[in-house]
Structures are given as C-alpha cells and as structure tokens.
JSON list of C-alpha atoms in Angstrom, two decimals:
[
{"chain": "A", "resi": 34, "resn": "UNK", "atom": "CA", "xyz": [-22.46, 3.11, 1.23]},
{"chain": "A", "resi": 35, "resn": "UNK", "atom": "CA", "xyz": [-21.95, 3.53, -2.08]},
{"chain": "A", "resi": 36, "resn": "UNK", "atom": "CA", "xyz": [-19.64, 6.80, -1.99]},
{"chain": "A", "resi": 37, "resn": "UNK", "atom": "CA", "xyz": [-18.02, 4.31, 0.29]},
{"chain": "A", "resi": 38, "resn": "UNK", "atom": "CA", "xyz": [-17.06, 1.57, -2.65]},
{"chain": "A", "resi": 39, "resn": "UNK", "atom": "CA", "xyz": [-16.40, 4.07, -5.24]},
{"chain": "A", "resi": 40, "resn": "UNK", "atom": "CA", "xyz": [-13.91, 6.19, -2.75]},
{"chain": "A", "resi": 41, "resn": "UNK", "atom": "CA", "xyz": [-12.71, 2.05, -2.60]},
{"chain": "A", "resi": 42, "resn": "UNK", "atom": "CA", "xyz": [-11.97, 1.29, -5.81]},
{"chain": "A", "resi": 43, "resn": "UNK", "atom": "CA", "xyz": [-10.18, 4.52, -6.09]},
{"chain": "A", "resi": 44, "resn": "UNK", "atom": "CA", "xyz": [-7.65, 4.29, -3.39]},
{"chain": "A", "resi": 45, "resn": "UNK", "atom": "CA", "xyz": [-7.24, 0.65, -4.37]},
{"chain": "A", "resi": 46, "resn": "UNK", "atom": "CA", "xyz": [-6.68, 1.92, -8.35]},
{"chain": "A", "resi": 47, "resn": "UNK", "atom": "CA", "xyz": [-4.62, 4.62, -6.79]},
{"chain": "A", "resi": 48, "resn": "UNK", "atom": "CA", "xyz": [-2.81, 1.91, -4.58]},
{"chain": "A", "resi": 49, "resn": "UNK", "atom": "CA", "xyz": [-1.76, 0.14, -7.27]},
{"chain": "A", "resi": 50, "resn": "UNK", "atom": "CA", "xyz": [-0.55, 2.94, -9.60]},
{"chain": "A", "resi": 51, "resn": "UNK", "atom": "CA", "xyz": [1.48, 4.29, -7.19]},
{"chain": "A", "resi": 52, "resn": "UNK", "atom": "CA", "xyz": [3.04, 1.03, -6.27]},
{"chain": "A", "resi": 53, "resn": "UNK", "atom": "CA", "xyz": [3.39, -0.78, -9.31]},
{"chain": "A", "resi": 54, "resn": "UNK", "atom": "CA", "xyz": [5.58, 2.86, -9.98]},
{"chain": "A", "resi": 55, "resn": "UNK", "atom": "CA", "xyz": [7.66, 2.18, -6.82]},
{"chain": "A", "resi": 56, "resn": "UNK", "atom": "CA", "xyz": [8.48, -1.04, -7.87]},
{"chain": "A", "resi": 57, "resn": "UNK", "atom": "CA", "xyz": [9.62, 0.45, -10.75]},
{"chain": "A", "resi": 58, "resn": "UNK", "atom": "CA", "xyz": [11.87, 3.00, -9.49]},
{"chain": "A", "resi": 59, "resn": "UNK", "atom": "CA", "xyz": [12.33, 0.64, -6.78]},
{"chain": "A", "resi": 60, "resn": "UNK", "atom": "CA", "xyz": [14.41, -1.80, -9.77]},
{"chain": "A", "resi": 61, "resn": "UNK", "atom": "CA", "xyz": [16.00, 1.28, -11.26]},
{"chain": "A", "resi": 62, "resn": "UNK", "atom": "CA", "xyz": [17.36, 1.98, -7.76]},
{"chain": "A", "resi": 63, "resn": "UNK", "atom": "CA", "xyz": [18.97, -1.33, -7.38]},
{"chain": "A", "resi": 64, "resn": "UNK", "atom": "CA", "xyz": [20.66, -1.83, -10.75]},
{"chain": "A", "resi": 65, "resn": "UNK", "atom": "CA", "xyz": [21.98, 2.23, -10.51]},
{"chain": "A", "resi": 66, "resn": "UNK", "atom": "CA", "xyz": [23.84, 0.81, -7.21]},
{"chain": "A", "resi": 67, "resn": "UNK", "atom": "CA", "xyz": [22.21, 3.42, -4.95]},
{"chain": "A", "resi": 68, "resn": "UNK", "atom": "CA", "xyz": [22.15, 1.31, -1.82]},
{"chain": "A", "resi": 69, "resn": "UNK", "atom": "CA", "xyz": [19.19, 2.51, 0.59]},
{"chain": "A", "resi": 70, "resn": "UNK", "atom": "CA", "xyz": [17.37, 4.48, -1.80]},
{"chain": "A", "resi": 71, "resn": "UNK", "atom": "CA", "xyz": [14.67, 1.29, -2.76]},
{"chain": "A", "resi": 72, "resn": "UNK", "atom": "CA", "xyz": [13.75, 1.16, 0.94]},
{"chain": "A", "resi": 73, "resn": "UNK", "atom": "CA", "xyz": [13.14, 4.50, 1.04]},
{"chain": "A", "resi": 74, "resn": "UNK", "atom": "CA", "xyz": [10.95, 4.30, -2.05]},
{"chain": "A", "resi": 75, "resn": "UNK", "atom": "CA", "xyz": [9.13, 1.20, -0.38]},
{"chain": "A", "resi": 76, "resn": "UNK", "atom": "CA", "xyz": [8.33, 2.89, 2.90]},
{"chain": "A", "resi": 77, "resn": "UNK", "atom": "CA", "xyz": [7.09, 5.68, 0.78]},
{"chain": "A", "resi": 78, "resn": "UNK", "atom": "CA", "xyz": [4.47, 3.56, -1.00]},
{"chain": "A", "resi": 79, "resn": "UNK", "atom": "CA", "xyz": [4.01, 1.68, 2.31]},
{"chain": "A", "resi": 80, "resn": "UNK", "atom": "CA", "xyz": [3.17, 5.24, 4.04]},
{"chain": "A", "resi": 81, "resn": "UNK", "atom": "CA", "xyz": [0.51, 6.18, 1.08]},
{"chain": "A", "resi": 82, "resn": "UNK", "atom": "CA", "xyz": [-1.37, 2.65, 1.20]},
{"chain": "A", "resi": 83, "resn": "UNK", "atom": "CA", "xyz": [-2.03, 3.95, 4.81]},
{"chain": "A", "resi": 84, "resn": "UNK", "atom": "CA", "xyz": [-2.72, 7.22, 4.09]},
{"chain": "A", "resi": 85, "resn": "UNK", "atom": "CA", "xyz": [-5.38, 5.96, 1.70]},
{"chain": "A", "resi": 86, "resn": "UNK", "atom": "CA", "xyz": [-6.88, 3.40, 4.28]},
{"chain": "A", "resi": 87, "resn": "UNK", "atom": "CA", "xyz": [-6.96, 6.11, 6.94]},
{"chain": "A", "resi": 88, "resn": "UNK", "atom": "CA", "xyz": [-9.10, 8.33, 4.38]},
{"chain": "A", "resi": 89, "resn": "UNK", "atom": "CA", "xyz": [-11.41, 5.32, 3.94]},
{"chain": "A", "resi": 90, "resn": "UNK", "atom": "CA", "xyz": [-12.29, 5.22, 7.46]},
{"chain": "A", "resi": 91, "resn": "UNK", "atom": "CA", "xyz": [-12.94, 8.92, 7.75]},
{"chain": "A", "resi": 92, "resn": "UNK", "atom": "CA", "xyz": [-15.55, 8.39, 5.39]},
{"chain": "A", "resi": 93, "resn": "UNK", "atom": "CA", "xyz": [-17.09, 5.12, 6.09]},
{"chain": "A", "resi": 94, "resn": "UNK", "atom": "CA", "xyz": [-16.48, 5.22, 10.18]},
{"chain": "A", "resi": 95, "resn": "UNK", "atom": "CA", "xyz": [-16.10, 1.03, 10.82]},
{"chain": "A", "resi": 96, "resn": "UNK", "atom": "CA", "xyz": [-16.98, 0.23, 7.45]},
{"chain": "A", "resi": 97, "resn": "UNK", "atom": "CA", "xyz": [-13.85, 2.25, 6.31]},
{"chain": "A", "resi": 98, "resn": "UNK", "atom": "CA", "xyz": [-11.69, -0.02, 8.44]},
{"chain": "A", "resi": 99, "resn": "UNK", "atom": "CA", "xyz": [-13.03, -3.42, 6.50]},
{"chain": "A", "resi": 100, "resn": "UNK", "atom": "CA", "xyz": [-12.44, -1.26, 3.13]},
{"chain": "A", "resi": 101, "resn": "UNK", "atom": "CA", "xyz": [-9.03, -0.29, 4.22]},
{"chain": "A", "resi": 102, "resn": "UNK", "atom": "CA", "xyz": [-8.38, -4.39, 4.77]},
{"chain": "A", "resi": 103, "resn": "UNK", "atom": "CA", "xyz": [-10.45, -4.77, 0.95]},
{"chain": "A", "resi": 104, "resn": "UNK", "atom": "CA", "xyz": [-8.10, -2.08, -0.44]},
{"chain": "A", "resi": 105, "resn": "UNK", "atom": "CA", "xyz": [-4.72, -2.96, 0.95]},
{"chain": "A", "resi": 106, "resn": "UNK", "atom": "CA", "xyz": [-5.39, -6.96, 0.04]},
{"chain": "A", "resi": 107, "resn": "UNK", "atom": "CA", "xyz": [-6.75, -5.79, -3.75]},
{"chain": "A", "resi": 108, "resn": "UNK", "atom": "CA", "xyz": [-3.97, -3.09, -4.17]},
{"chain": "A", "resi": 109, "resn": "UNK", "atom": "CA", "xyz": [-0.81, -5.79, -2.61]},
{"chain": "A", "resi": 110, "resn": "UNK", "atom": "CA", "xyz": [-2.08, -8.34, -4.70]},
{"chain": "A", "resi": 111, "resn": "UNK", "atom": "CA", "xyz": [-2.34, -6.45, -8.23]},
{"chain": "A", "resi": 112, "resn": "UNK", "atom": "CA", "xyz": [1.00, -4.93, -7.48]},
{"chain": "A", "resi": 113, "resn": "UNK", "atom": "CA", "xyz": [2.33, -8.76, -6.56]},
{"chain": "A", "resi": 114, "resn": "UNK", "atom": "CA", "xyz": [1.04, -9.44, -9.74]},
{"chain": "A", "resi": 115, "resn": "UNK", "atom": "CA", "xyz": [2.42, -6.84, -11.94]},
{"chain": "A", "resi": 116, "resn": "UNK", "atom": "CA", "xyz": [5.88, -7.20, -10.46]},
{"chain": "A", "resi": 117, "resn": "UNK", "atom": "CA", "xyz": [7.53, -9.04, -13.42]},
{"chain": "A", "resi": 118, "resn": "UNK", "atom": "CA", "xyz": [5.88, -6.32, -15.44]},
{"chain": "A", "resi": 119, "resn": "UNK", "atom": "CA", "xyz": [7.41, -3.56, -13.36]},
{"chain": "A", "resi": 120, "resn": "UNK", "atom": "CA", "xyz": [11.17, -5.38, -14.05]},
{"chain": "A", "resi": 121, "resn": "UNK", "atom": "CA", "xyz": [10.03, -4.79, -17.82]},
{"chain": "A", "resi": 122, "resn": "UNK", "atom": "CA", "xyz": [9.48, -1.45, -17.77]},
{"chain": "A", "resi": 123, "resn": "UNK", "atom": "CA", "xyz": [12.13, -0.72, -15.24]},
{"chain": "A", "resi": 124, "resn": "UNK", "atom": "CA", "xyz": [14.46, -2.48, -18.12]},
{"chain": "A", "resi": 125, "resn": "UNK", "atom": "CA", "xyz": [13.44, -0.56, -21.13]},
{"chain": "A", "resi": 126, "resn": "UNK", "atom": "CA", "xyz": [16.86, 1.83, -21.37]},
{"chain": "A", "resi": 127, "resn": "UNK", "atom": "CA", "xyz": [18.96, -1.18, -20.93]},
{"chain": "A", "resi": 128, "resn": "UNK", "atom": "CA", "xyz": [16.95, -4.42, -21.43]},
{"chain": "A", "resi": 129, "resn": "UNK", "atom": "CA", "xyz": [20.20, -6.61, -21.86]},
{"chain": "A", "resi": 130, "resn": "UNK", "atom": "CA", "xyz": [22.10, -5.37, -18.34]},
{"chain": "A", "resi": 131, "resn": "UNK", "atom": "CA", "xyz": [18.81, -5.78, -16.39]},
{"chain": "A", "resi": 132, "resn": "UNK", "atom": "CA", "xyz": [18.80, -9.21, -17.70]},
{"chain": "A", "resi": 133, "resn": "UNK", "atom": "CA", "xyz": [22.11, -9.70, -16.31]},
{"chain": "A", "resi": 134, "resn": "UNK", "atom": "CA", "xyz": [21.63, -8.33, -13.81]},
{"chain": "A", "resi": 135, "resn": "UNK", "atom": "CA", "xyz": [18.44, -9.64, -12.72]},
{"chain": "A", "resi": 136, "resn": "UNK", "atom": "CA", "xyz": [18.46, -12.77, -14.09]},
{"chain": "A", "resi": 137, "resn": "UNK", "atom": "CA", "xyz": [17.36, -14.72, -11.12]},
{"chain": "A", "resi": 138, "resn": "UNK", "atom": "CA", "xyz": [14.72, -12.63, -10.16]},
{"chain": "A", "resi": 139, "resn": "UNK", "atom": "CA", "xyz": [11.41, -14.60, -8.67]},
{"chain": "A", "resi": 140, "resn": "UNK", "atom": "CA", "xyz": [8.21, -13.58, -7.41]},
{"chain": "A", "resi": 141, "resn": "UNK", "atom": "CA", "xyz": [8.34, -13.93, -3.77]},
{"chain": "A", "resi": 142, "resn": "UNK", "atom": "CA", "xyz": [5.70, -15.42, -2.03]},
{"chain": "A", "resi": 143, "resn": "UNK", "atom": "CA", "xyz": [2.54, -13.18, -2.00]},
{"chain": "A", "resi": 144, "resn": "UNK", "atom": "CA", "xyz": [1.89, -13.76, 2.11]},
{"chain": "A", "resi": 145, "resn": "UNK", "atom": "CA", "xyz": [5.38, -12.37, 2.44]},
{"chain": "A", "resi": 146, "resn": "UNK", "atom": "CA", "xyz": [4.68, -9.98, 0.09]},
{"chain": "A", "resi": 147, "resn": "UNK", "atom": "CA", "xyz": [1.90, -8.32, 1.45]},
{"chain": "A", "resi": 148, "resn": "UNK", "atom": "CA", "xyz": [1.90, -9.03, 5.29]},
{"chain": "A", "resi": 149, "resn": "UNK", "atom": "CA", "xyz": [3.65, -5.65, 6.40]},
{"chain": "A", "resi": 150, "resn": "UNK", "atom": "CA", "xyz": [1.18, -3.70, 4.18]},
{"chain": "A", "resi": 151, "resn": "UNK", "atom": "CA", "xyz": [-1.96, -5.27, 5.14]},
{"chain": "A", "resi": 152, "resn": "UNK", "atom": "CA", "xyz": [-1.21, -5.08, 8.94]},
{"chain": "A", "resi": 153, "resn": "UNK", "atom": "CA", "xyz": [0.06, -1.78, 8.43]},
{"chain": "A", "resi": 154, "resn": "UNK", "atom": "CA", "xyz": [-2.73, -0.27, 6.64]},
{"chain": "A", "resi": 155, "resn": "UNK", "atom": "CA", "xyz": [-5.33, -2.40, 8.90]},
{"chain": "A", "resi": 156, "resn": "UNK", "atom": "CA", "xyz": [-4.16, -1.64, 12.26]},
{"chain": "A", "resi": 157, "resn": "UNK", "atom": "CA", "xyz": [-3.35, 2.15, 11.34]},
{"chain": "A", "resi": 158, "resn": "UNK", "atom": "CA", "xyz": [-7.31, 1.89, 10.16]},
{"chain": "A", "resi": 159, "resn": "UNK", "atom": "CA", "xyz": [-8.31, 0.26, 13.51]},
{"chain": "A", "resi": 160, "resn": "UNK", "atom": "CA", "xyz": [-6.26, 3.10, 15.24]},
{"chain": "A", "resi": 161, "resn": "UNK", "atom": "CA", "xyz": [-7.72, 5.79, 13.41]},
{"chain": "A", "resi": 162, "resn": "UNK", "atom": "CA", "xyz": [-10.97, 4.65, 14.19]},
{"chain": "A", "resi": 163, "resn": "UNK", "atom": "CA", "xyz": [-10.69, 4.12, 17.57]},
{"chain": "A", "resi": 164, "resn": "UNK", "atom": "CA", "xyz": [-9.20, 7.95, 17.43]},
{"chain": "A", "resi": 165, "resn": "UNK", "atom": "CA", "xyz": [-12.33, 9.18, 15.82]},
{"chain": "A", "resi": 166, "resn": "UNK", "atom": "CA", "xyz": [-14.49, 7.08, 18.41]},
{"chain": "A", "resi": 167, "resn": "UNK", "atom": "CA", "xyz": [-12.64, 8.59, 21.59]},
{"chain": "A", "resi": 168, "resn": "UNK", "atom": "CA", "xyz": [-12.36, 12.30, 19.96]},
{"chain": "A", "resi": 169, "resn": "UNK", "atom": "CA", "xyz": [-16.48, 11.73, 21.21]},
{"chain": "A", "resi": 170, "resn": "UNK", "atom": "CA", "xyz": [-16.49, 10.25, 24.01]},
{"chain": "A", "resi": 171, "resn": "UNK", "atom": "CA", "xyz": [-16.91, 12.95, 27.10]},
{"chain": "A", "resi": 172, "resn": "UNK", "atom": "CA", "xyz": [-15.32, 11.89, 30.31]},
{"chain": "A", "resi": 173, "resn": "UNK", "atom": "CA", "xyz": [-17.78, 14.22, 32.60]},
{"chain": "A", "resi": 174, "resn": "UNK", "atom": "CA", "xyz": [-20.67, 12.34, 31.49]},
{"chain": "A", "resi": 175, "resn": "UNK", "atom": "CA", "xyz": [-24.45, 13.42, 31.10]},
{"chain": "A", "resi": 176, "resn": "UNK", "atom": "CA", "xyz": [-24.48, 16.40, 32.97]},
{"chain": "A", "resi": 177, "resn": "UNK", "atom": "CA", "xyz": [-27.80, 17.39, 35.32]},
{"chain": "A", "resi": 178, "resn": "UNK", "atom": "CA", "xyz": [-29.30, 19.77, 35.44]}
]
C-alpha cells in the first residue's frame, strides 16, 4: 500500500509537470498562429495522464483504479491552478504581444476543465482493470480429474 501512494504522488507530480508544460507550449502554439498544433499538444498530455493511471492500476490492482481517480483530480486541479502561471512563462520572449494578445484570457471553469481528463483517465483505469481481471479468468473451468 504504501509503494502504492508513493508511485501516486509521482504520477500526480509527473502529471502536473508535464501538463503545466503543455499549457505552456500549448500558449506558444496559439500566439505563433499554428492552428491545430495546441490540440495536438493537449491530446498528448491527455494520453500521458492515462498512461500514468493505467500504470497505477498495474500496481495497485482496484486500488490503482481509485489512485488513478486521486491522481487525475490532484494533477487537473494543480494544472487548473497554475494556468495563469503557464501564460507567464509562455510570455517571457514577448511579454507585451502576449498581453495583447491575450488580454482577455480567464480561467475556465475547473468542472469543464477537468471532466474529459478525469473520465478519461478513470474509465481507461476501470478498463484496464477489468483487462487484468479477465486475462485470469479460465472459461473451461476447474477441471476433474
């Protein structure tokens, strides 16, 4: 159990490096003008969050599935939270266009926010679970004899 919470807090530290860095990129993206390339940077971070909660359940069974849900939630809300800080540093080579340029720029709402990654990462952790519980499960049965 407690490998279990330290493998945790990693994924969910390593959650919210590699997002908070997304949303960086994710700002330098849009004010270069490359249309697309943010959502591709998004599903990226999107596909490592799940890659991180399927890990947790190979190594807590169940109890990797409720530490996926603990990870995505704690890793979602940091990076909801460090958003305006991620505009900052996206902003340092040219603070006064980003300000221009981003000048209306609110927090959305953190249930829209983080809905897509906690289902995402949740029911990819259910799946994987359910894998692992089928993968032992013999169809013949106990055999006599």
């Amino acid at each position: 159990m407690r490998s279990l919470a330290a493998l945790t807090l990693a994924c969910a530290l390593a959650a919210v490096v590699f997002g908070f860095g997304s949303d960086v990129f994710s700002f330098r993206s849009v004010y270069a003008g490359h249309v697309g390339r943010e959502a591709l940077i998004q599903t990226a971070r999107l596909l490592v969050y799940v890659a991180l909660g399927v890990l947790l359940v190979f190594q807590g069974g169940w109890r990797g599935v409720v530490a996926a849900l603990f990870m995505a939630v704690f890793a979602t809300a940091a990076e909801w939270a460090l958003l305006s800080t991620a505009l900052g540093f996206a902003s340092i080579p040219d603070p006064s266009g980003y300000e221009r340029r981003f000048a209306g720029f609110t927090r959305p709402p953190y249930e829209r926010w983080a809905l897509w990654d906690i289902l995402s990462v949740g029911g990819a952790a259910a799946f994987s679970w359910l894998l692992i519980r089928i993968a032992h499960f013999d169809p013949t049965g106990p055999r006599d004899g």
